[in-house]
XYZ file of N, CA, C and O in Angstrom:
272
model
N -91.818 -133.368 38.055
C -91.192 -132.171 37.516
C -91.131 -132.278 35.992
O -90.562 -133.206 35.449
N -91.742 -131.340 35.298
C -91.740 -131.377 33.844
C -90.603 -130.531 33.296
O -90.263 -129.487 33.835
N -90.014 -131.023 32.228
C -88.914 -130.289 31.594
C -89.485 -129.176 30.738
O -90.466 -129.361 30.025
N -88.874 -128.000 30.816
C -89.301 -126.877 29.987
C -88.582 -126.957 28.646
O -87.431 -127.385 28.584
N -89.247 -126.552 27.570
C -88.581 -126.588 26.262
C -87.439 -125.586 26.219
O -87.465 -124.563 26.894
N -86.425 -125.897 25.447
C -85.300 -124.983 25.281
C -85.798 -123.703 24.628
O -86.788 -123.705 23.898
N -85.097 -122.590 24.882
C -85.508 -121.289 24.350
C -85.667 -121.328 22.826
O -86.556 -120.709 22.276
N -84.813 -122.066 22.143
C -84.872 -122.136 20.677
C -86.137 -122.841 20.190
O -86.579 -122.628 19.077
N -86.751 -123.679 21.036
C -87.940 -124.419 20.650
C -89.229 -123.649 20.918
O -90.279 -124.004 20.420
N -89.158 -122.580 21.710
C -90.351 -121.815 22.066
C -90.731 -120.881 20.915
O -89.861 -120.294 20.282
N -92.018 -120.735 20.634
C -92.436 -119.847 19.538
C -92.169 -118.384 19.878
O -92.217 -117.986 21.037
N -91.892 -117.597 18.854
C -91.650 -116.170 19.047
C -92.941 -115.475 19.446
O -94.016 -115.834 18.985
N -92.837 -114.493 20.327
C -93.984 -113.700 20.743
C -93.794 -112.283 20.210
O -92.703 -111.732 20.280
N -94.848 -111.709 19.698
C -94.773 -110.337 19.214
C -94.813 -109.412 20.425
O -95.661 -109.567 21.303
N -93.884 -108.484 20.472
C -93.836 -107.563 21.607
C -94.905 -106.488 21.462
O -95.391 -106.211 20.374
N -95.280 -105.859 22.566
C -96.318 -104.834 22.533
C -95.751 -103.442 22.781
O -96.421 -102.570 23.293
N -94.509 -103.231 22.404
C -93.851 -101.946 22.590
C -94.356 -100.958 21.545
O -94.510 -101.300 20.375
N -94.653 -99.742 21.984
C -95.133 -98.703 21.072
C -94.485 -97.366 21.427
O -94.025 -97.170 22.549
N -94.457 -96.460 20.475
C -94.021 -95.096 20.727
C -95.277 -94.276 20.998
O -96.176 -94.234 20.153
N -95.361 -93.637 22.164
C -96.558 -92.855 22.467
C -96.763 -91.716 21.464
O -95.806 -91.128 20.960
N -98.013 -91.395 21.181
C -98.358 -90.342 20.223
C -97.715 -89.014 20.606
O -97.302 -88.245 19.745
N -97.597 -88.732 21.906
C -97.002 -87.461 22.351
C -95.557 -87.323 21.868
O -95.092 -86.221 21.617
N -94.846 -88.449 21.719
C -93.470 -88.386 21.227
C -93.427 -88.008 19.751
O -92.568 -87.254 19.314
N -94.372 -88.539 18.964
C -94.458 -88.140 17.557
C -94.747 -86.643 17.457
O -94.130 -85.923 16.677
N -95.703 -86.177 18.247
C -96.059 -84.753 18.221
C -94.887 -83.874 18.646
O -94.651 -82.815 18.065
N -94.152 -84.322 19.645
C -92.991 -83.557 20.123
C -91.939 -83.424 19.027
O -91.385 -82.348 18.795
N -91.670 -84.522 18.322
C -90.677 -84.485 17.244
C -91.154 -83.629 16.078
O -90.383 -82.881 15.483
N -92.446 -83.739 15.755
C -92.991 -82.929 14.665
C -92.898 -81.442 15.002
O -92.566 -80.624 14.147
N -93.149 -81.099 16.247
C -93.061 -79.702 16.663
C -91.604 -79.227 16.654
O -91.305 -78.122 16.224
N -90.700 -80.067 17.093
C -89.290 -79.689 17.210
C -88.612 -79.538 15.851
O -87.891 -78.577 15.609
N -88.847 -80.496 14.938
C -88.117 -80.464 13.665
C -88.983 -80.151 12.456
O -88.492 -80.072 11.338
N -90.289 -80.005 12.659
C -91.173 -79.648 11.562
C -91.695 -80.833 10.768
O -92.472 -80.657 9.847
N -91.260 -82.020 11.097
C -91.742 -83.235 10.451
C -91.548 -84.394 11.427
O -90.819 -84.282 12.406
N -92.178 -85.512 11.143
C -92.135 -86.643 12.071
C -90.772 -87.332 12.086
O -90.218 -87.615 13.139
N -90.224 -87.599 10.922
C -88.999 -88.388 10.846
C -87.779 -87.493 10.605
O -87.862 -86.491 9.899
N -86.651 -87.887 11.170
C -85.428 -87.102 11.027
C -84.933 -87.087 9.586
O -84.412 -86.078 9.115
N -85.112 -88.175 8.879
C -84.610 -88.281 7.502
C -85.760 -88.626 6.565
O -86.548 -89.519 6.839
N -85.833 -87.946 5.449
C -86.901 -88.228 4.484
C -86.557 -89.421 3.596
O -87.430 -90.024 2.992
N -85.279 -89.756 3.494
C -84.867 -90.937 2.728
C -83.578 -91.481 3.330
O -82.840 -90.760 3.998
N -83.314 -92.748 3.092
C -82.090 -93.388 3.573
C -81.267 -93.841 2.383
O -81.807 -94.312 1.384
N -79.971 -93.719 2.518
C -79.060 -94.208 1.488
C -78.487 -95.536 1.976
O -77.695 -95.560 2.913
N -78.895 -96.660 1.369
C -78.453 -97.974 1.841
C -76.936 -98.111 1.979
O -76.456 -98.741 2.913
N -76.177 -97.516 1.081
C -74.717 -97.636 1.158
C -74.141 -96.898 2.368
O -73.025 -97.174 2.795
N -74.924 -95.969 2.931
C -74.443 -95.178 4.068
C -75.267 -95.416 5.332
O -75.202 -94.639 6.284
N -76.060 -96.491 5.348
C -76.974 -96.755 6.451
C -76.582 -98.057 7.148
O -76.241 -99.033 6.494
N -76.662 -98.053 8.471
C -76.343 -99.255 9.242
C -77.347 -99.422 10.375
O -77.860 -98.439 10.913
N -77.615 -100.653 10.725
C -78.404 -100.962 11.903
C -77.424 -101.478 12.949
O -76.727 -102.470 12.726
N -77.349 -100.803 14.071
C -76.425 -101.189 15.135
C -77.249 -101.692 16.314
O -78.114 -100.987 16.823
N -76.980 -102.921 16.730
C -77.660 -103.508 17.875
C -76.628 -103.681 18.974
O -75.605 -104.335 18.781
N -76.887 -103.085 20.131
C -75.983 -103.203 21.271
C -76.665 -104.098 22.296
O -77.729 -103.760 22.815
N -76.062 -105.237 22.564
C -76.623 -106.196 23.507
C -76.108 -105.864 24.900
O -74.986 -106.196 25.255
N -76.936 -105.201 25.692
C -76.533 -104.805 27.037
C -76.775 -105.912 28.067
O -76.217 -105.900 29.136
N -77.640 -106.861 27.743
C -77.967 -107.920 28.683
C -77.806 -109.261 27.967
O -78.727 -109.768 27.349
N -76.609 -109.863 28.018
C -76.350 -111.082 27.256
C -77.199 -112.287 27.673
O -77.387 -113.198 26.901
N -77.767 -112.294 28.874
C -78.545 -113.446 29.316
C -80.030 -113.309 28.984
O -80.808 -114.206 29.246
N -80.454 -112.213 28.386
C -81.856 -111.994 28.048
C -82.166 -112.734 26.758
O -81.742 -112.351 25.679
N -82.897 -113.833 26.869
C -83.231 -114.642 25.695
C -84.615 -115.228 25.907
O -85.109 -115.285 27.020
N -85.208 -115.644 24.852
C -86.508 -116.284 24.954
C -87.418 -115.835 23.838
O -87.022 -115.129 22.920
N -88.688 -116.231 23.905
C -89.623 -115.927 22.820
C -89.863 -114.434 22.631
O -90.105 -113.973 21.534
N -89.789 -113.638 23.700
C -89.984 -112.201 23.575
C -88.907 -111.586 22.688
O -89.188 -110.800 21.801
N -87.654 -111.982 22.885
C -86.551 -111.464 22.081
C -86.715 -111.890 20.633
O -86.536 -111.093 19.714
N -87.074 -113.134 20.386
C -87.231 -113.606 19.003
C -88.414 -112.929 18.306
O -88.453 -112.850 17.089
N -89.372 -112.376 19.073
C -90.447 -111.613 18.477
C -89.964 -110.268 17.976
O -90.518 -109.700 17.044
N -88.917 -109.741 18.589
C -88.338 -108.467 18.167
C -87.351 -108.680 17.037
O -87.363 -107.999 16.024
N -86.460 -109.662 17.217
C -85.434 -109.990 16.223
C -85.608 -111.450 15.870
O -85.023 -112.326 16.490
N -86.434 -111.762 14.874
C -86.792 -113.153 14.591
C -85.647 -114.052 14.138
O -85.783 -115.245 14.140
N -84.509 -113.507 13.757
C -83.416 -114.349 13.272
C -82.654 -115.016 14.403
O -81.796 -115.831 14.167
N -82.940 -114.668 15.678
C -82.229 -115.304 16.801
C -82.667 -116.730 16.993
O -83.749 -117.102 16.783
C-alpha cells in the first residue's frame, strides 16, 4: 500500500471551466454590452467567496484559488 501525498504537496491543476459563448451573447442582447460594469472602483469593490463544501480540497481547488 503506497501512501498518497498530502493535498498541500500535490501540484495545482488548471481547471477547464468556461462560460459558453451563448451566455455572452445573451448578456449582450439583454443589456447592450457584454459586461455589467465598464469600470470598477477598488474602494467599493469586493470579492466574496462562499465555501459551500468545506471538505472539497485538492489540486483542482488550488488551480482555481492558488493561495490555498
